[in-house]
Tab-separated table of C-alpha atoms and ligand atoms in Angstrom:
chain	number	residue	atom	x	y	z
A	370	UNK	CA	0.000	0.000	0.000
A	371	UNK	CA	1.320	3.817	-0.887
A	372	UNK	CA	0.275	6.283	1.567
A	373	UNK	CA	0.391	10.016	1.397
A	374	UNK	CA	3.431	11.366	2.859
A	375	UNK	CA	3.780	12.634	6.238
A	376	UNK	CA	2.378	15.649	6.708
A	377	UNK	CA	0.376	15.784	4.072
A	378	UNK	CA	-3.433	15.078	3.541
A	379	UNK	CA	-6.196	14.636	1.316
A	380	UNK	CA	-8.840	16.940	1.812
A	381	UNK	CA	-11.933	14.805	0.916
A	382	UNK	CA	-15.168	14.906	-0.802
A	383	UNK	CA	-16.735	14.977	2.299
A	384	UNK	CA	-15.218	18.202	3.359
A	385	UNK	CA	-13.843	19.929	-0.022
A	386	UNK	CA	-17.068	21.880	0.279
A	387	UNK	CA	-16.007	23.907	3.070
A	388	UNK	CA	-13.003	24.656	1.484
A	389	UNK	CA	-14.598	25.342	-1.461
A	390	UNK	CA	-16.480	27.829	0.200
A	391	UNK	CA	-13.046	29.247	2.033
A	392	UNK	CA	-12.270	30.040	-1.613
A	393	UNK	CA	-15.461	31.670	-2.608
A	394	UNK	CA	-15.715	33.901	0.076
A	395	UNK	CA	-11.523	34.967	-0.439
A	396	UNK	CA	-12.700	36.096	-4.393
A	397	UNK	CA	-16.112	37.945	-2.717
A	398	UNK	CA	-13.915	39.899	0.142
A	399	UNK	CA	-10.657	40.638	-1.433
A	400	UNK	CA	-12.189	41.402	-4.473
A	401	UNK	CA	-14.415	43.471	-3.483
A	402	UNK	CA	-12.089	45.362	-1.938
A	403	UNK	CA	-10.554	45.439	-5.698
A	404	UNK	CA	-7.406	43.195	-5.366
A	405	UNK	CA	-6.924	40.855	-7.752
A	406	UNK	CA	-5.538	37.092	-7.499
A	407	UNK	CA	-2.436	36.485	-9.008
A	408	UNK	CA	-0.968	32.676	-9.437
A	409	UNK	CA	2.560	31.936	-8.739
A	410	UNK	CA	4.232	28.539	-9.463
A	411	UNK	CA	4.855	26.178	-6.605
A	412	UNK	CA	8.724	25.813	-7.698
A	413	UNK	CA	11.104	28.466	-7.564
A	414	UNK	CA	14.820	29.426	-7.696
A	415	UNK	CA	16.091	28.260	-3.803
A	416	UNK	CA	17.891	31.609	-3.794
A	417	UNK	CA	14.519	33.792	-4.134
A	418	UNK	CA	13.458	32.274	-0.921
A	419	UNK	CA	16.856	32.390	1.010
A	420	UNK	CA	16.782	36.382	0.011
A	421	UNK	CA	13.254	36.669	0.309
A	422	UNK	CA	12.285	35.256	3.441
A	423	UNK	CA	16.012	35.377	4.921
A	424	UNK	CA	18.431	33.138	6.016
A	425	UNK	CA	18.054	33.825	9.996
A	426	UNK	CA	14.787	32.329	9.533
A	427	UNK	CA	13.704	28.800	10.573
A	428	UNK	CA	11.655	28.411	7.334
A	429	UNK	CA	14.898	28.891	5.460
A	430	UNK	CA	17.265	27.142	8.123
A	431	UNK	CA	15.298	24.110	8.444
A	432	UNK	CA	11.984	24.185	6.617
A	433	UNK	CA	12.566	23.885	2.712
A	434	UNK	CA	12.214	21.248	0.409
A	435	UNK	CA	14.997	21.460	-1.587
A	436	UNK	CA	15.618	19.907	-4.773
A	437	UNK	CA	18.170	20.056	-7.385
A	438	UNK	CA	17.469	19.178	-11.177
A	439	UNK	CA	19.482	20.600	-14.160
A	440	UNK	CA	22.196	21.398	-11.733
A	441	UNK	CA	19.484	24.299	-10.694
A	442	UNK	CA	18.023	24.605	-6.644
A	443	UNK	CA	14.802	25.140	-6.916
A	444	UNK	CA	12.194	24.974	-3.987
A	445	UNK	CA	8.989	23.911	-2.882
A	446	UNK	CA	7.637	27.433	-1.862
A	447	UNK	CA	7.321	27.758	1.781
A	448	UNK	CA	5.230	31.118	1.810
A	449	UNK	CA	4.101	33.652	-0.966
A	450	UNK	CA	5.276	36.716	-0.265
A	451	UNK	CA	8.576	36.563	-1.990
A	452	UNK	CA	6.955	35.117	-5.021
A	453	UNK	CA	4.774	37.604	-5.589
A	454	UNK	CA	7.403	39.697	-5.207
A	455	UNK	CA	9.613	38.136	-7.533
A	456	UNK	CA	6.533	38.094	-10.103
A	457	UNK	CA	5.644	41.574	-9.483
A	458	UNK	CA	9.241	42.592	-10.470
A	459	UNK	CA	9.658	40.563	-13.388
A	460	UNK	CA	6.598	41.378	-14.914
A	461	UNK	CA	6.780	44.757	-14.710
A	462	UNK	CA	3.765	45.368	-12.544
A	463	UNK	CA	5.238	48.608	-10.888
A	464	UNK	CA	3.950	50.524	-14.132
A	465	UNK	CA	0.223	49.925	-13.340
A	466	UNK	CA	-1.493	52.307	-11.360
A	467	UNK	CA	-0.473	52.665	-7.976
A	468	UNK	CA	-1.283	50.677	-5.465
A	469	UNK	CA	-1.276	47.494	-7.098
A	470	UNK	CA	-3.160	45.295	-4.868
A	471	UNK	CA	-2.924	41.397	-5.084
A	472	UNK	CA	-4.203	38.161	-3.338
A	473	UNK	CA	-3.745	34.780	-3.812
A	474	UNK	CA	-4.357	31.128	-2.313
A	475	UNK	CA	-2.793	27.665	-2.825
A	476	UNK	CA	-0.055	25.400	-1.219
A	477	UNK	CA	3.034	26.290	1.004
A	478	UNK	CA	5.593	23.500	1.850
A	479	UNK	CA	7.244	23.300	5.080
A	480	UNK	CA	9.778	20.524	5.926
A	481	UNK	CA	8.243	20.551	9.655
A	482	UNK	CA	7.473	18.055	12.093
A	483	UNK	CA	4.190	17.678	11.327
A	484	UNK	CA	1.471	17.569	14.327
A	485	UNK	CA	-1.579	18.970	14.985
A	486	UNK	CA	-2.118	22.350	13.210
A	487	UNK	CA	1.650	21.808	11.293
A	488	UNK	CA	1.396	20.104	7.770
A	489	UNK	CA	4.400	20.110	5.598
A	490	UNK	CA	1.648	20.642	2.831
A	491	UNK	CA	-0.656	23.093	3.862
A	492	UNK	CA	-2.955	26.009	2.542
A	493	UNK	CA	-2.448	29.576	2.389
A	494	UNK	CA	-4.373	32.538	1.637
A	495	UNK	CA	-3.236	36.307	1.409
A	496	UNK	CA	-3.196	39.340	0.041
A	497	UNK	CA	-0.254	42.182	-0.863
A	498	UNK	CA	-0.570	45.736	-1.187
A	499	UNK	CA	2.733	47.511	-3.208
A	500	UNK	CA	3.086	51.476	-2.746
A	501	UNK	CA	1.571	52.545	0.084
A	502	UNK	CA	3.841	53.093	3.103
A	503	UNK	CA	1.084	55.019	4.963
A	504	UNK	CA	-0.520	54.084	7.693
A	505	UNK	CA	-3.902	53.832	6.078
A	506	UNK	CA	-2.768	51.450	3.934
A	507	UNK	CA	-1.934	49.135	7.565
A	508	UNK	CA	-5.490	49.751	8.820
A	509	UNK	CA	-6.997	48.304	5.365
A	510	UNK	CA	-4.950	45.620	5.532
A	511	UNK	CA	-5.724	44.552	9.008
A	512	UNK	CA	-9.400	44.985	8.013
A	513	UNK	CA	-9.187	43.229	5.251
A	514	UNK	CA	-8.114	40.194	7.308
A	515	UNK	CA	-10.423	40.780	9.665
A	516	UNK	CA	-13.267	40.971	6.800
A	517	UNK	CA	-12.189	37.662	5.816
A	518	UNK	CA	-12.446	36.153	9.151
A	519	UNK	CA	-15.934	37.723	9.443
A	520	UNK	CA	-17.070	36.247	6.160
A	521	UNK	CA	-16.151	32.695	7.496
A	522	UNK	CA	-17.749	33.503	10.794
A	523	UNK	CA	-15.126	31.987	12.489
A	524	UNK	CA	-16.224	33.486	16.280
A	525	UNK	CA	-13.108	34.331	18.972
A	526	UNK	CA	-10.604	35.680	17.307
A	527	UNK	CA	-7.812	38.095	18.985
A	528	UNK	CA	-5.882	40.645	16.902
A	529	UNK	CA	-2.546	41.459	17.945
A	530	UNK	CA	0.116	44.126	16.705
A	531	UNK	CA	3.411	45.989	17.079
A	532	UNK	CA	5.703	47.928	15.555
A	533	UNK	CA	9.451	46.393	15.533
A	534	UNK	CA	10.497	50.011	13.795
A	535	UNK	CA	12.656	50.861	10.776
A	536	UNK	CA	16.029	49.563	9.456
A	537	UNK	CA	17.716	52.955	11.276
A	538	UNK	CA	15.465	52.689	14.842
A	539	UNK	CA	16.122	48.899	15.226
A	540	UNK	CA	19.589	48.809	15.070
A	541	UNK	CA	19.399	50.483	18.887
A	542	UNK	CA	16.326	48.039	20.145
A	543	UNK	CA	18.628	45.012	19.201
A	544	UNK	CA	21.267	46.347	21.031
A	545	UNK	CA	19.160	46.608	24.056
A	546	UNK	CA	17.766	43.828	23.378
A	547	UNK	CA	20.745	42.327	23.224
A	548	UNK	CA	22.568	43.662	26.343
A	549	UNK	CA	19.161	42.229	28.008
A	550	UNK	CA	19.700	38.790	27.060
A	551	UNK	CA	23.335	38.565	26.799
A	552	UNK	CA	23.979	37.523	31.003
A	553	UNK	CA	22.207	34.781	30.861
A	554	UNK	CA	22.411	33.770	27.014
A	555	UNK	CA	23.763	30.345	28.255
A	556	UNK	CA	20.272	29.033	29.351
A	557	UNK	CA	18.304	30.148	26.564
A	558	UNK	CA	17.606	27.031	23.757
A	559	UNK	CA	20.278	26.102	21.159
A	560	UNK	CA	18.427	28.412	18.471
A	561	UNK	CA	18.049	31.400	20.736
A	562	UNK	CA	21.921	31.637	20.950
A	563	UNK	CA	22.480	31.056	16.907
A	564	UNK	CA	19.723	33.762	16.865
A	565	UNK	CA	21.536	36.085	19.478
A	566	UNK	CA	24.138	36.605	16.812
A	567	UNK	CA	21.905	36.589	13.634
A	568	UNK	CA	18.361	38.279	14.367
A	569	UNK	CA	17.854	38.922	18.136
A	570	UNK	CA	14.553	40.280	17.989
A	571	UNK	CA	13.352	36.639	16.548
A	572	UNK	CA	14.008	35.228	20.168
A	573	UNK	CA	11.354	37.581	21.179
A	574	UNK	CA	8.891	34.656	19.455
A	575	UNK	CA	10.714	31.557	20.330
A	576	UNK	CA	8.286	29.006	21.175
A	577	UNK	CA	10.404	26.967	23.727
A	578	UNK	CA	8.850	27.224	27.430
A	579	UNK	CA	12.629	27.398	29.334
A	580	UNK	CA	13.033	30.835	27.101
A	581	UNK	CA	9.607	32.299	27.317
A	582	UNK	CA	10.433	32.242	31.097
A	583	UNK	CA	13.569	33.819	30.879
A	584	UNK	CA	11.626	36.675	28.518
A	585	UNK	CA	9.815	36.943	31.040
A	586	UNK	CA	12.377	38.870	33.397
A	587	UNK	CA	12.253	42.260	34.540
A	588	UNK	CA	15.199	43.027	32.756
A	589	UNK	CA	14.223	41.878	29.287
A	590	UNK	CA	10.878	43.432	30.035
A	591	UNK	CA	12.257	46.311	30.770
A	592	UNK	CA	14.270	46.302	27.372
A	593	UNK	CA	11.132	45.370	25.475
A	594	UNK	CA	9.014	48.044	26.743
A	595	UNK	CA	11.583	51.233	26.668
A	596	UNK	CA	10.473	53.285	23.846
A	597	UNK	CA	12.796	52.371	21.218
A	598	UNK	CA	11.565	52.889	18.055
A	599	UNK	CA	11.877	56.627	16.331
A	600	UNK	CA	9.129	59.060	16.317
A	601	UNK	CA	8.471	58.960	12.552
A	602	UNK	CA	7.676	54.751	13.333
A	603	UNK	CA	5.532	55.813	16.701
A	604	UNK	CA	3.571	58.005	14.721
A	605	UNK	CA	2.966	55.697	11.825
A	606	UNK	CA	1.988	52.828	14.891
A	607	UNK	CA	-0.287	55.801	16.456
A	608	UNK	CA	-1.712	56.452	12.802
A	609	UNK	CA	-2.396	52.658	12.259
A	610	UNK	CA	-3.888	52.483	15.938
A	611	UNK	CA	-6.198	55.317	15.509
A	612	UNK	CA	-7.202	54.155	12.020
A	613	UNK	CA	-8.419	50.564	13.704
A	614	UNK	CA	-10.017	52.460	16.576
A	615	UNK	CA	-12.408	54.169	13.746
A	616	UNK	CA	-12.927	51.428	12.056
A	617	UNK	CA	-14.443	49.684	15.400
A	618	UNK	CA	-11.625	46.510	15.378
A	619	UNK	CA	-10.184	45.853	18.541
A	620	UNK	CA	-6.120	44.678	18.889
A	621	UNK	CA	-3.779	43.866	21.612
A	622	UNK	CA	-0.361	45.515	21.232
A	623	UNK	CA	1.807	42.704	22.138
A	624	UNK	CA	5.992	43.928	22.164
A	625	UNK	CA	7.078	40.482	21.866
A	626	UNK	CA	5.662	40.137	18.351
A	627	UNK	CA	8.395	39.966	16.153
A	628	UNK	CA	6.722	37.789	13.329
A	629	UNK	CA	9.656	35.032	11.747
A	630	UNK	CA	10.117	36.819	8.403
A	631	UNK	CA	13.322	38.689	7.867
A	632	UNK	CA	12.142	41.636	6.056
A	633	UNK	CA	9.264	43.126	8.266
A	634	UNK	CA	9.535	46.648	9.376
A	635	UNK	CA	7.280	48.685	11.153
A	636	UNK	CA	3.982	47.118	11.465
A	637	UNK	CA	3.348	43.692	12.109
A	638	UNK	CA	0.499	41.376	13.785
A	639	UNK	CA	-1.125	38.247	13.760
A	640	UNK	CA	-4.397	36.859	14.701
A	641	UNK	CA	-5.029	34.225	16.808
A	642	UNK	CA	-7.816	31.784	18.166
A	643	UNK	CA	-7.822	30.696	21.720
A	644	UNK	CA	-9.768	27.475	20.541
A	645	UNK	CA	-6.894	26.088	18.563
A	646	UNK	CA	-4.172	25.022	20.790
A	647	UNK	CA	-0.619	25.408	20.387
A	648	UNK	CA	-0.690	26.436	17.104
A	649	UNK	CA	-2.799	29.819	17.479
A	650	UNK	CA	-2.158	31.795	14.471
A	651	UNK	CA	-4.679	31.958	11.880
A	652	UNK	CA	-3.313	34.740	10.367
A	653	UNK	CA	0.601	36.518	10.312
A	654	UNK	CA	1.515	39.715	8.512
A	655	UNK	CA	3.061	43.093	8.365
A	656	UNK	CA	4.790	45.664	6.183
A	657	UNK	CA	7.801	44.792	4.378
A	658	UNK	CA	9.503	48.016	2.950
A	659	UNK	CA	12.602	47.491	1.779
A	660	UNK	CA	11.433	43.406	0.257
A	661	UNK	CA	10.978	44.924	-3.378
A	662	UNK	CA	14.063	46.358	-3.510
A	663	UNK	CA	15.955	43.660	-1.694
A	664	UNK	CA	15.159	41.369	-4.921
A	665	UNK	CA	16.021	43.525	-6.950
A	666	UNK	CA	12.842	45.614	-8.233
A	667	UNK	CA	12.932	49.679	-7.421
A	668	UNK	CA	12.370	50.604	-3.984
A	669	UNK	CA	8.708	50.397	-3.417
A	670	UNK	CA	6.576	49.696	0.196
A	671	UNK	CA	4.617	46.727	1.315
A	672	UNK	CA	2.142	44.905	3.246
A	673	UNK	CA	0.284	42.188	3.384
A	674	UNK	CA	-0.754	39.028	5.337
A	675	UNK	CA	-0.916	35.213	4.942
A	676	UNK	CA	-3.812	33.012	6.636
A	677	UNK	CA	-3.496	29.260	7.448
A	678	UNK	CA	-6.338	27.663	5.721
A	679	UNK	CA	-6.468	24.072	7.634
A	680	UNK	CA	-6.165	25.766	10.828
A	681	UNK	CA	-9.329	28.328	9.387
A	682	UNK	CA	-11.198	24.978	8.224
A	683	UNK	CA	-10.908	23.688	11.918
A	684	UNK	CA	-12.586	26.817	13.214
A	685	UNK	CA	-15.299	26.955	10.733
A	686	UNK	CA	-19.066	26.599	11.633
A	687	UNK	CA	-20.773	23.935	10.069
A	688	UNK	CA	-22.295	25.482	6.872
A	689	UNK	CA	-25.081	23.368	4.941
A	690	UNK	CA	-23.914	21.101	2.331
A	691	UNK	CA	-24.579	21.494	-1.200
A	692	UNK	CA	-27.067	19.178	-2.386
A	693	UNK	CA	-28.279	18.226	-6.093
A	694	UNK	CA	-30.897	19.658	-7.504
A	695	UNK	CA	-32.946	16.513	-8.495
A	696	UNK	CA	-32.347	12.760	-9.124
A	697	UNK	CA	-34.214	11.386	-12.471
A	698	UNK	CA	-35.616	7.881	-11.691
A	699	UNK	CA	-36.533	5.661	-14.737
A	700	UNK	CA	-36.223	2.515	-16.445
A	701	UNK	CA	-36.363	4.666	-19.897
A	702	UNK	CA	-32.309	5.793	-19.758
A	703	UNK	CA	-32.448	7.865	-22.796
A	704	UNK	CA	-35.379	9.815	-21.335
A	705	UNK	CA	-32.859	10.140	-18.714
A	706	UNK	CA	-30.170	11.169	-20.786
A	707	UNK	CA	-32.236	13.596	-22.848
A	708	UNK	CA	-33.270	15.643	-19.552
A	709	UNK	CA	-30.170	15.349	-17.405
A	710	UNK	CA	-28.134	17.475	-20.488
A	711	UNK	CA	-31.204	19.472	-20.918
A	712	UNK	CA	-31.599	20.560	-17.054
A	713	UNK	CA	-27.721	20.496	-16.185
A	714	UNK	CA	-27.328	23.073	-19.359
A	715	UNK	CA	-29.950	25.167	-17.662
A	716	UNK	CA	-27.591	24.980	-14.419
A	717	UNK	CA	-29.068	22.543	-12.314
A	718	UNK	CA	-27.326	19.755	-10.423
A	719	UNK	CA	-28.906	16.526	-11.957
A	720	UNK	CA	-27.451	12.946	-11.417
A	721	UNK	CA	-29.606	9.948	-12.441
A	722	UNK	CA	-28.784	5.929	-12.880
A	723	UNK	CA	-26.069	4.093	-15.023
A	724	UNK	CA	-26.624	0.774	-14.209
A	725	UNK	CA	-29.618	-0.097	-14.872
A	726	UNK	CA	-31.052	-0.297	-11.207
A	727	UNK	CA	-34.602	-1.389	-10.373
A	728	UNK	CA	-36.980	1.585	-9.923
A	729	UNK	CA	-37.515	1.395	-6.368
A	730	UNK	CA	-33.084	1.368	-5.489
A	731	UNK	CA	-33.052	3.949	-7.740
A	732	UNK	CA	-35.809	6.023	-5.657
A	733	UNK	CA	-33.682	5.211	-2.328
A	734	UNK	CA	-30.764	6.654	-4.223
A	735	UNK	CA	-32.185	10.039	-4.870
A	736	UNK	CA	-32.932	9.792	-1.178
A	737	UNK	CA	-29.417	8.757	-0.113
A	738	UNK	CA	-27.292	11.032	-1.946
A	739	UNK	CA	-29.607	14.230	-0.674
A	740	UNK	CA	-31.731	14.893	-3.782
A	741	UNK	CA	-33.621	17.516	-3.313
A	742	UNK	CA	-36.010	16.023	-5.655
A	743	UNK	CA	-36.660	13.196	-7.214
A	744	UNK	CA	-38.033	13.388	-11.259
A	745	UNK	CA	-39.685	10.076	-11.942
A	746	UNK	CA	-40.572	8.992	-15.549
A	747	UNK	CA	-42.273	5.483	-15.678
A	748	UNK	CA	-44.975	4.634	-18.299
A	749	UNK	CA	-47.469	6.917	-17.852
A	750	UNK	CA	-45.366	10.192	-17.871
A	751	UNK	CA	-43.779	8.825	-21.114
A	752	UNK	CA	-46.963	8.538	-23.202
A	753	UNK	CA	-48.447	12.095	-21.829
A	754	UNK	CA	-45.477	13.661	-22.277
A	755	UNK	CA	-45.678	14.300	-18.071
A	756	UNK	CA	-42.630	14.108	-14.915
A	757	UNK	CA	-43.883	13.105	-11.893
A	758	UNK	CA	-41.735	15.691	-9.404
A	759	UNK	CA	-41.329	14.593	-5.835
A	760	UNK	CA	-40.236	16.489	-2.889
A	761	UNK	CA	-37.831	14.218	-1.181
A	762	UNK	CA	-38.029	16.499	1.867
A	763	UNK	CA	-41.943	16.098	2.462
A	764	UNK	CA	-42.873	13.302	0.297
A	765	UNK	CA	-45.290	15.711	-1.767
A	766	UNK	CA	-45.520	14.567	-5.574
A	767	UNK	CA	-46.773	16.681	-8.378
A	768	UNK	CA	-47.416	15.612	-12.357
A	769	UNK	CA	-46.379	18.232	-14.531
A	770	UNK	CA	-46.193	19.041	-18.681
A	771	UNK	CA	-42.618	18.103	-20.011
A	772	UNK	CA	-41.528	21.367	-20.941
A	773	UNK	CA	-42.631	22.893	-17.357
A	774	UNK	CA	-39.918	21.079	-15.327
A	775	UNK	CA	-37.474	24.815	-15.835
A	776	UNK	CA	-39.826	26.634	-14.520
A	777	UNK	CA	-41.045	24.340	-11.888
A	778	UNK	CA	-37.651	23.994	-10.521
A	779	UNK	CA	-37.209	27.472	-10.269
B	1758	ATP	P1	4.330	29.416	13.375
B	1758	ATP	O1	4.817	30.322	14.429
B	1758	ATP	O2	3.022	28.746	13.715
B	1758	ATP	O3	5.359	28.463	12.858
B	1758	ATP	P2	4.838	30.969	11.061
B	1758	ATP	O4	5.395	32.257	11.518
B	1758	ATP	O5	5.755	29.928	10.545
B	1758	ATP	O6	3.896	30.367	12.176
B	1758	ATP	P3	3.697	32.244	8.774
B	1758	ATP	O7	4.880	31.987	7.960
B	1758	ATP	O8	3.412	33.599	9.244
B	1758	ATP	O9	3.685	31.238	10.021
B	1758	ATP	O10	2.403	31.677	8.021
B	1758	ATP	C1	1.109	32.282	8.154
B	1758	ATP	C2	0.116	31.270	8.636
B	1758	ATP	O11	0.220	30.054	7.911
B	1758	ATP	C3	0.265	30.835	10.067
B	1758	ATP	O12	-0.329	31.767	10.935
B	1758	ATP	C4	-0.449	29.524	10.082
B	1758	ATP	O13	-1.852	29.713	10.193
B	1758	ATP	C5	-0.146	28.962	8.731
B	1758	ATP	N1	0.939	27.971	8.772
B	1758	ATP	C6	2.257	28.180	8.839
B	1758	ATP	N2	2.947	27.029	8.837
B	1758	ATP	C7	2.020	26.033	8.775
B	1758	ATP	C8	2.082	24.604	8.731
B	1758	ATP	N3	3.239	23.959	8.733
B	1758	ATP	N4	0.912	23.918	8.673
B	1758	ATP	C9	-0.275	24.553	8.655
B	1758	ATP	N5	-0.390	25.893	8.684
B	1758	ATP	C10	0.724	26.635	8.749
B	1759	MG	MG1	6.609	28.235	11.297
């Protein structure tokens, strides 16, 4: 027997519907905010991603799958953002009319071990917003997600953000930061200490319990909390804050939210559900200034946000499931024939019999696979040119004219 690989999983029949309508609702929200969806392929070069999401990051450190064909590394892509990026360069997308605003949704791969809430092949969605380093263009974002969230009625959600400042302002918080840490450095986790040296601020987030108590100290508090970032970034954070505040969205400011990516600046959050466990976040983003220019396009702001969809599916309320329209029941097949192509090229779901079932299986079919109705053709409807139309729901039957089954659907 071949199974599916760890960490991966089929996403069945019996639940492709809700995804299906995951996907809907992303086109109805982010399009009607006007972004548009842009597909990127799964592969590319290894060396967009070690740029692009950075090489201090565990998704580049120890996530990728890495393959090499042609004498080329290419990668499975583990997030979106840099390939939009790369796309948005390359195909010159900087000329359209500013902001160009973009969303998208597929498969990330991760080479992580794989547990509840953690594939290695999972689903994202998102959305990025190129030329806007205001802070209005924050607050949309944010709302956007939220939007989403709201479409899905997915109920307990808790929005968190901070500002980790610009290139210049930072430079000072890690040393703090830094100077914090550095007396008892020896305790924190293996990764912490490779982290010390390469991107402090990502031990801020470090998941591992013996750190998050050593965080917890006065002195690293202390650290965190000390005004560090430059008044131009507290007044873009103020900006972004008051924006939400209008807008009626509430938000935790949380200092220790550093968000993995290399290239965030400024703002950054993530929203999280108390009824998921360890794995919380639903939903990670931020700006990402310099990114554009980084891979090489002109220097040109960003933000945006990704969204887990498995860990979205497990918070989503039931929603009814789509059910066919009607199942034909005969012993005539090429009456059945004739008026399945007839009503599914009028756009209704119509299934009826292949194998040349007895009447009365076929009638506990229709019931079965959730007909909503059943359309029954025996002798009698065949000579007057009549369907017999029963409501599988309340067992009512009507006899109607051939050509009024459209209508009567309706
Ligand atoms: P985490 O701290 O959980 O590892 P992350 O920082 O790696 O999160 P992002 O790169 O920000 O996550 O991805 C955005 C979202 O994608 C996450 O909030 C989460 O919902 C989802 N996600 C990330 N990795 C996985 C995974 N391996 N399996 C399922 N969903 C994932
Ligand atoms: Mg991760």
């Amino acid at each position: 027997m071949i199974k599916a690989q760890k960490g991966t999983k089929d996403i069945l029949p019996k639940d492709s519907y809700k995804w299906q309508f995951m996907e809907q609702k992303a086109i109805e929200v982010f399009q009607n905010a006007n972004f548009q969806e842009l597909r990127t392929p799964i592969f590319e070069a290894t060396e967009l991603f070690a740029r692009g999401v950075g090489d201090s990051t565990d998704i580049v450190n120890k996530e990728m799958y890495t393959f090499e064909i042609a004498e080329r590394s290419l990668t499975l892509r583990p997030e979106n953002t840099a390939g939009v990026v790369r796309a948005y360069i390359e195909n010159g997308m900087h000329r359209l009319p500013s902001p160009v605003k973009i969303w998208y949704k597929g498969p990330m791969f991760r080479y992580e071990r794989p547990q509840a809430g953690r594939q290695r092949q999972f689903h994202q969605v998102g959305v990025e917003m190129f030329g806007l380093a205001n802070p209005a263009a924050d607050a949309e974002i944010i709302a956007l997600a939220m939007n989403y969230l709201k479409a899905l009625s997915i109920p307990n959600l808790s929005l968190e953000i901070n500002s980790i400042g610009c290139k210049e302002c930072r430079n000072g918080y890690r040393e703090n930061l830094k100077k914090a840490i550095e007396p008892e450095l020896d305790e924190y986790c293996p990764d912490c200490k490779m982290r010390f040296e390469k991107n402090p601020l990502r031990i801020l987030d470090c998941k591992n319990p013996k750190c998050q108590e050593l965080l917890a100290k006065e002195s690293i508090q202390k650290a965190i909390n000390e005004e560090f970032i430059c008044p131009d970034c507290v007044e873009h954070f103020t900006e972004v804050k008051k924006y939400l505040d209008i807008l009626g969205i509430d938000y935790n400011v949380n200092k220790l939210l550093v968000r993995g990516l290399d290239y965030y600046n400024r703002t950054v959050f993530e929203i999280k559900s108390n009824a998921l466990g360890a794995q919380s976040a639903v939903c990670g983003g931020g700006r990402y200034d310099g990114l554009v220019e980084m891979l090489g396009g002109e220097s040109t702001p960003g933000i945006g946000f990704a969204m887990g969809m498995e860990r979205l599916y497990t918070l989503m309320p039931e929603i009814t499931e789509p059910s066919i329209d009607a199942f034909i029941v005969t012993n005539f097949q090429e009456e059945a024939f004739k008026l399945s192509q007839k009503l599914r090229s009028e756009g209704y779901a119509v299934d009826f019999d292949l194998a040349n079932k007895k009447f009365g299986k076929q009638i506990e079919k229709a019931g079965k696979i959730g007909a909503k109705y059943a359309i029954i053709i025996g002798e009698d409807e065949l000579s007057s040119k009549t369907l017999t139309v029963k409501n599988l729901a309340t067992s009512e039957q009507i006899k109607i004219a051939k050509d009024e089954i459209c209508t009567k659907l309706k």
